Amino acid sequence: MSNIHPTRSSTPAAKRMRRYRKQRRQGLRSVRILLDEADCDALIRMGLLKEHQRHDVEALQTAITGLLYRAEEDLP
């Protein structure tokens, strides 16, 4: 018998699925939300986002996470 192991698919879709499954195992969930300019303005006023970051997806993710942490701190 041969000791040949199947190789993992390296297509973009296969990589996304592996990353998705790994994140699920870690207890992470992905949520897609729509933000309008007023939402970005509010994040800037709260100090969670800088003006030049309003189109930066990672900065927006960090700002929303910061907003959630602030809300969690305000819980009784």
CSV table of N, CA, C and O in Angstrom, one decimal:
chain,number,residue,atom,x,y,z
A,1,MET,N,0.8,-1.2,0.0
A,1,MET,CA,0.0,0.0,0.0
A,1,MET,C,0.9,1.2,0.0
A,1,MET,O,1.9,1.3,0.6
A,2,SER,N,0.3,2.2,-0.6
A,2,SER,CA,1.1,3.5,-0.7
A,2,SER,C,0.8,4.4,0.4
A,2,SER,O,-0.3,4.4,1.0
A,3,ASN,N,1.7,5.2,0.8
A,3,ASN,CA,1.5,6.2,1.9
A,3,ASN,C,1.2,7.5,1.3
A,3,ASN,O,1.7,8.5,1.9
A,4,ILE,N,0.5,7.6,0.3
A,4,ILE,CA,0.1,8.9,-0.3
A,4,ILE,C,-1.0,9.6,0.4
A,4,ILE,O,-2.1,8.9,0.6
A,5,HIS,N,-0.8,10.8,0.9
A,5,HIS,CA,-1.9,11.5,1.6
A,5,HIS,C,-2.4,12.5,0.6
A,5,HIS,O,-1.7,13.2,-0.1
A,6,PRO,N,-3.8,12.7,0.6
A,6,PRO,CA,-4.3,13.7,-0.2
A,6,PRO,C,-3.9,15.1,0.2
A,6,PRO,O,-3.8,15.4,1.4
A,7,THR,N,-3.6,15.9,-0.7
A,7,THR,CA,-3.2,17.3,-0.4
A,7,THR,C,-4.4,18.2,-0.2
A,7,THR,O,-5.4,17.9,-0.8
A,8,ARG,N,-4.2,19.2,0.6
A,8,ARG,CA,-5.3,20.1,0.8
A,8,ARG,C,-5.5,21.0,-0.4
A,8,ARG,O,-4.6,21.4,-1.0
A,9,SER,N,-6.7,21.3,-0.7
A,9,SER,CA,-7.0,22.2,-1.8
A,9,SER,C,-6.6,23.6,-1.4
A,9,SER,O,-6.7,24.0,-0.3
A,10,SER,N,-6.0,24.3,-2.3
A,10,SER,CA,-5.5,25.6,-2.0
A,10,SER,C,-6.2,26.7,-2.8
A,10,SER,O,-5.8,27.8,-2.9
A,11,THR,N,-7.4,26.3,-3.2
A,11,THR,CA,-8.3,27.4,-3.9
A,11,THR,C,-8.7,28.4,-2.8
A,11,THR,O,-8.7,28.1,-1.7
A,12,PRO,N,-9.0,29.6,-3.3
A,12,PRO,CA,-9.4,30.7,-2.3
A,12,PRO,C,-10.6,30.2,-1.5
A,12,PRO,O,-10.7,30.5,-0.3
A,13,ALA,N,-11.6,29.5,-2.2
A,13,ALA,CA,-12.8,29.1,-1.5
A,13,ALA,C,-12.4,28.1,-0.4
A,13,ALA,O,-13.0,28.2,0.7
A,14,ALA,N,-11.5,27.2,-0.6
A,14,ALA,CA,-11.1,26.2,0.4
A,14,ALA,C,-10.4,26.9,1.5
A,14,ALA,O,-10.6,26.5,2.7
A,15,LYS,N,-9.6,27.8,1.2
A,15,LYS,CA,-8.9,28.6,2.3
A,15,LYS,C,-9.8,29.3,3.2
A,15,LYS,O,-9.7,29.3,4.4
A,16,ARG,N,-10.8,30.0,2.6
A,16,ARG,CA,-11.8,30.7,3.3
A,16,ARG,C,-12.6,29.8,4.2
A,16,ARG,O,-12.9,30.1,5.4
A,17,MET,N,-13.0,28.6,3.7
A,17,MET,CA,-13.8,27.6,4.5
A,17,MET,C,-12.9,27.1,5.7
A,17,MET,O,-13.5,27.0,6.8
A,18,ARG,N,-11.6,26.8,5.5
A,18,ARG,CA,-10.8,26.4,6.6
A,18,ARG,C,-10.7,27.5,7.7
A,18,ARG,O,-10.8,27.2,8.8
A,19,ARG,N,-10.5,28.7,7.2
A,19,ARG,CA,-10.4,29.9,8.1
A,19,ARG,C,-11.7,30.0,8.9
A,19,ARG,O,-11.7,30.2,10.1
A,20,TYR,N,-12.8,29.9,8.2
A,20,TYR,CA,-14.2,30.0,8.8
A,20,TYR,C,-14.4,29.0,9.9
A,20,TYR,O,-14.8,29.2,11.0
A,21,ARG,N,-14.0,27.7,9.6
A,21,ARG,CA,-14.2,26.6,10.5
A,21,ARG,C,-13.3,26.8,11.7
A,21,ARG,O,-13.7,26.5,12.8
A,22,LYS,N,-12.1,27.2,11.5
A,22,LYS,CA,-11.2,27.4,12.6
A,22,LYS,C,-11.7,28.5,13.5
A,22,LYS,O,-11.7,28.4,14.8
A,23,GLN,N,-12.2,29.6,13.0
A,23,GLN,CA,-12.8,30.7,13.8
A,23,GLN,C,-14.0,30.2,14.5
A,23,GLN,O,-14.2,30.6,15.7
A,24,ARG,N,-14.8,29.4,13.9
A,24,ARG,CA,-16.0,28.9,14.6
A,24,ARG,C,-15.6,28.0,15.8
A,24,ARG,O,-16.2,28.1,16.9
A,25,ARG,N,-14.5,27.2,15.6
A,25,ARG,CA,-14.0,26.4,16.7
A,25,ARG,C,-13.5,27.2,17.9
A,25,ARG,O,-13.6,26.8,19.0
A,26,GLN,N,-13.0,28.4,17.6
A,26,GLN,CA,-12.5,29.3,18.6
A,26,GLN,C,-13.6,30.2,19.2
A,26,GLN,O,-13.3,31.0,20.1
A,27,GLY,N,-14.8,29.9,18.8
A,27,GLY,CA,-15.9,30.7,19.4
A,27,GLY,C,-16.2,32.0,18.7
A,27,GLY,O,-16.9,32.8,19.2
A,28,LEU,N,-15.5,32.3,17.6
A,28,LEU,CA,-15.7,33.6,16.9
A,28,LEU,C,-16.9,33.5,15.9
A,28,LEU,O,-17.1,32.5,15.3
A,29,ARG,N,-17.6,34.6,15.8
A,29,ARG,CA,-18.6,34.7,14.8
A,29,ARG,C,-18.4,35.9,13.9
A,29,ARG,O,-18.0,36.9,14.4
A,30,SER,N,-18.8,35.8,12.7
A,30,SER,CA,-18.6,36.9,11.8
A,30,SER,C,-20.0,37.5,11.5
A,30,SER,O,-21.0,36.8,11.2
A,31,VAL,N,-20.1,38.8,11.6
A,31,VAL,CA,-21.4,39.5,11.4
A,31,VAL,C,-21.1,40.6,10.4
A,31,VAL,O,-20.2,41.4,10.6
A,32,ARG,N,-21.9,40.7,9.4
A,32,ARG,CA,-21.8,41.8,8.4
A,32,ARG,C,-22.8,42.8,8.7
A,32,ARG,O,-24.0,42.6,8.9
A,33,ILE,N,-22.4,44.1,8.8
A,33,ILE,CA,-23.3,45.2,9.1
A,33,ILE,C,-23.0,46.3,8.1
A,33,ILE,O,-21.9,46.4,7.5
A,34,LEU,N,-24.0,47.1,7.9
A,34,LEU,CA,-23.9,48.3,7.0
A,34,LEU,C,-23.7,49.5,7.9
A,34,LEU,O,-24.5,49.7,8.8
A,35,LEU,N,-22.7,50.3,7.6
A,35,LEU,CA,-22.5,51.6,8.3
A,35,LEU,C,-22.7,52.7,7.3
A,35,LEU,O,-22.1,52.7,6.2
A,36,ASP,N,-23.5,53.7,7.7
A,36,ASP,CA,-23.5,54.9,6.8
A,36,ASP,C,-22.6,56.0,7.3
A,36,ASP,O,-21.9,55.8,8.3
A,37,GLU,N,-22.5,57.1,6.6
A,37,GLU,CA,-21.6,58.1,7.0
A,37,GLU,C,-21.9,58.6,8.4
A,37,GLU,O,-21.0,59.0,9.2
A,38,ALA,N,-23.2,58.7,8.8
A,38,ALA,CA,-23.5,59.1,10.2
A,38,ALA,C,-23.0,58.2,11.2
A,38,ALA,O,-22.5,58.6,12.3
A,39,ASP,N,-23.0,56.9,10.9
A,39,ASP,CA,-22.4,55.9,11.9
A,39,ASP,C,-20.9,56.1,12.0
A,39,ASP,O,-20.4,56.1,13.2
A,40,CYS,N,-20.2,56.4,10.9
A,40,CYS,CA,-18.8,56.6,11.0
A,40,CYS,C,-18.5,57.9,11.7
A,40,CYS,O,-17.6,58.0,12.5
A,41,ASP,N,-19.3,59.0,11.5
A,41,ASP,CA,-19.2,60.2,12.2
A,41,ASP,C,-19.3,60.0,13.7
A,41,ASP,O,-18.6,60.6,14.5
A,42,ALA,N,-20.3,59.2,14.1
A,42,ALA,CA,-20.5,58.9,15.5
A,42,ALA,C,-19.3,58.2,16.1
A,42,ALA,O,-18.9,58.5,17.3
A,43,LEU,N,-18.7,57.2,15.4
A,43,LEU,CA,-17.5,56.5,15.9
A,43,LEU,C,-16.4,57.5,16.1
A,43,LEU,O,-15.6,57.4,17.0
A,44,ILE,N,-16.3,58.4,15.2
A,44,ILE,CA,-15.2,59.5,15.2
A,44,ILE,C,-15.4,60.3,16.4
A,44,ILE,O,-14.5,60.6,17.2
A,45,ARG,N,-16.7,60.8,16.7
A,45,ARG,CA,-17.0,61.7,17.8
A,45,ARG,C,-16.7,60.9,19.1
A,45,ARG,O,-16.3,61.5,20.1
A,46,MET,N,-16.9,59.6,19.2
A,46,MET,CA,-16.7,58.8,20.4
A,46,MET,C,-15.2,58.5,20.6
A,46,MET,O,-14.8,58.0,21.6
A,47,GLY,N,-14.4,58.9,19.6
A,47,GLY,CA,-12.9,58.6,19.7
A,47,GLY,C,-12.5,57.2,19.4
A,47,GLY,O,-11.4,56.8,19.7
A,48,LEU,N,-13.4,56.5,18.8
A,48,LEU,CA,-13.1,55.1,18.4
A,48,LEU,C,-12.6,55.0,17.0
A,48,LEU,O,-12.0,53.9,16.6
A,49,LEU,N,-12.6,56.0,16.2
A,49,LEU,CA,-12.2,56.0,14.8
A,49,LEU,C,-11.6,57.4,14.5
A,49,LEU,O,-12.1,58.4,15.0
A,50,LYS,N,-10.6,57.4,13.7
A,50,LYS,CA,-10.0,58.7,13.2
A,50,LYS,C,-10.6,59.0,11.9
A,50,LYS,O,-11.0,58.1,11.1
A,51,GLU,N,-10.7,60.3,11.6
A,51,GLU,CA,-11.3,60.7,10.4
A,51,GLU,C,-10.7,60.0,9.1
A,51,GLU,O,-11.4,59.6,8.2
A,52,HIS,N,-9.4,59.9,9.1
A,52,HIS,CA,-8.8,59.3,7.9
A,52,HIS,C,-9.0,57.8,7.8
A,52,HIS,O,-8.6,57.2,6.8
A,53,GLN,N,-9.6,57.2,8.8
A,53,GLN,CA,-9.8,55.7,8.8
A,53,GLN,C,-11.2,55.3,8.4
A,53,GLN,O,-11.5,54.1,8.4
A,54,ARG,N,-12.1,56.3,8.1
A,54,ARG,CA,-13.5,56.0,7.8
A,54,ARG,C,-13.7,54.9,6.7
A,54,ARG,O,-14.7,54.3,6.6
A,55,HIS,N,-12.7,54.7,5.8
A,55,HIS,CA,-12.8,53.7,4.7
A,55,HIS,C,-11.9,52.5,4.9
A,55,HIS,O,-11.9,51.7,4.1
A,56,ASP,N,-11.3,52.5,6.1
A,56,ASP,CA,-10.4,51.4,6.4
A,56,ASP,C,-11.2,50.3,7.2
A,56,ASP,O,-11.6,50.4,8.3
A,57,VAL,N,-11.4,49.1,6.5
A,57,VAL,CA,-12.2,48.1,7.0
A,57,VAL,C,-11.7,47.6,8.4
A,57,VAL,O,-12.5,47.3,9.3
A,58,GLU,N,-10.4,47.4,8.5
A,58,GLU,CA,-9.8,46.9,9.8
A,58,GLU,C,-10.1,47.9,10.9
A,58,GLU,O,-10.4,47.6,12.1
A,59,ALA,N,-9.9,49.2,10.6
A,59,ALA,CA,-10.1,50.2,11.6
A,59,ALA,C,-11.6,50.3,12.0
A,59,ALA,O,-11.9,50.5,13.2
A,60,LEU,N,-12.5,50.1,11.1
A,60,LEU,CA,-13.9,50.1,11.4
A,60,LEU,C,-14.2,48.9,12.3
A,60,LEU,O,-15.0,49.0,13.2
A,61,GLN,N,-13.6,47.7,12.0
A,61,GLN,CA,-13.8,46.5,12.8
A,61,GLN,C,-13.4,46.8,14.2
A,61,GLN,O,-14.1,46.5,15.2
A,62,THR,N,-12.2,47.4,14.4
A,62,THR,CA,-11.7,47.7,15.7
A,62,THR,C,-12.6,48.7,16.4
A,62,THR,O,-12.8,48.6,17.6
A,63,ALA,N,-13.1,49.7,15.7
A,63,ALA,CA,-14.0,50.7,16.3
A,63,ALA,C,-15.3,50.1,16.8
A,63,ALA,O,-15.7,50.3,17.9
A,64,ILE,N,-15.9,49.2,16.0
A,64,ILE,CA,-17.1,48.5,16.4
A,64,ILE,C,-16.9,47.6,17.6
A,64,ILE,O,-17.7,47.5,18.5
A,65,THR,N,-15.7,46.9,17.6
A,65,THR,CA,-15.4,46.1,18.7
A,65,THR,C,-15.2,46.9,20.0
A,65,THR,O,-15.7,46.5,21.1
A,66,GLY,N,-14.6,48.1,19.8
A,66,GLY,CA,-14.4,49.0,21.0
A,66,GLY,C,-15.8,49.4,21.5
A,66,GLY,O,-16.0,49.6,22.7
A,67,LEU,N,-16.7,49.7,20.6
A,67,LEU,CA,-18.1,50.1,21.0
A,67,LEU,C,-18.8,49.0,21.8
A,67,LEU,O,-19.4,49.3,22.8
A,68,LEU,N,-18.6,47.8,21.3
A,68,LEU,CA,-19.2,46.7,22.0
A,68,LEU,C,-18.6,46.5,23.4
A,68,LEU,O,-19.3,46.2,24.4
A,69,TYR,N,-17.3,46.7,23.5
A,69,TYR,CA,-16.6,46.6,24.9
A,69,TYR,C,-17.1,47.7,25.8
A,69,TYR,O,-17.3,47.5,27.0
A,70,ARG,N,-17.3,48.9,25.2
A,70,ARG,CA,-17.8,50.0,26.1
A,70,ARG,C,-19.2,49.7,26.6
A,70,ARG,O,-19.6,49.9,27.7
A,71,ALA,N,-20.1,49.1,25.7
A,71,ALA,CA,-21.4,48.8,26.1
A,71,ALA,C,-21.4,47.7,27.1
A,71,ALA,O,-22.2,47.7,28.1
A,72,GLU,N,-20.5,46.7,27.0
A,72,GLU,CA,-20.4,45.7,28.0
A,72,GLU,C,-20.0,46.2,29.4
A,72,GLU,O,-20.5,45.8,30.4
A,73,GLU,N,-19.1,47.2,29.4
A,73,GLU,CA,-18.7,47.8,30.6
A,73,GLU,C,-19.9,48.5,31.3
A,73,GLU,O,-19.9,48.6,32.6
A,74,ASP,N,-20.8,49.0,30.6
A,74,ASP,CA,-21.9,49.8,31.1
A,74,ASP,C,-23.0,48.9,31.6
A,74,ASP,O,-24.0,49.3,32.3
A,75,LEU,N,-22.9,47.6,31.4
A,75,LEU,CA,-24.0,46.6,31.9
A,75,LEU,C,-23.9,46.5,33.4
A,75,LEU,O,-22.8,46.6,34.0
A,76,PRO,N,-25.0,46.3,34.1
A,76,PRO,CA,-25.0,46.2,35.5
A,76,PRO,C,-24.3,44.9,36.0
A,76,PRO,O,-24.2,44.0,35.4
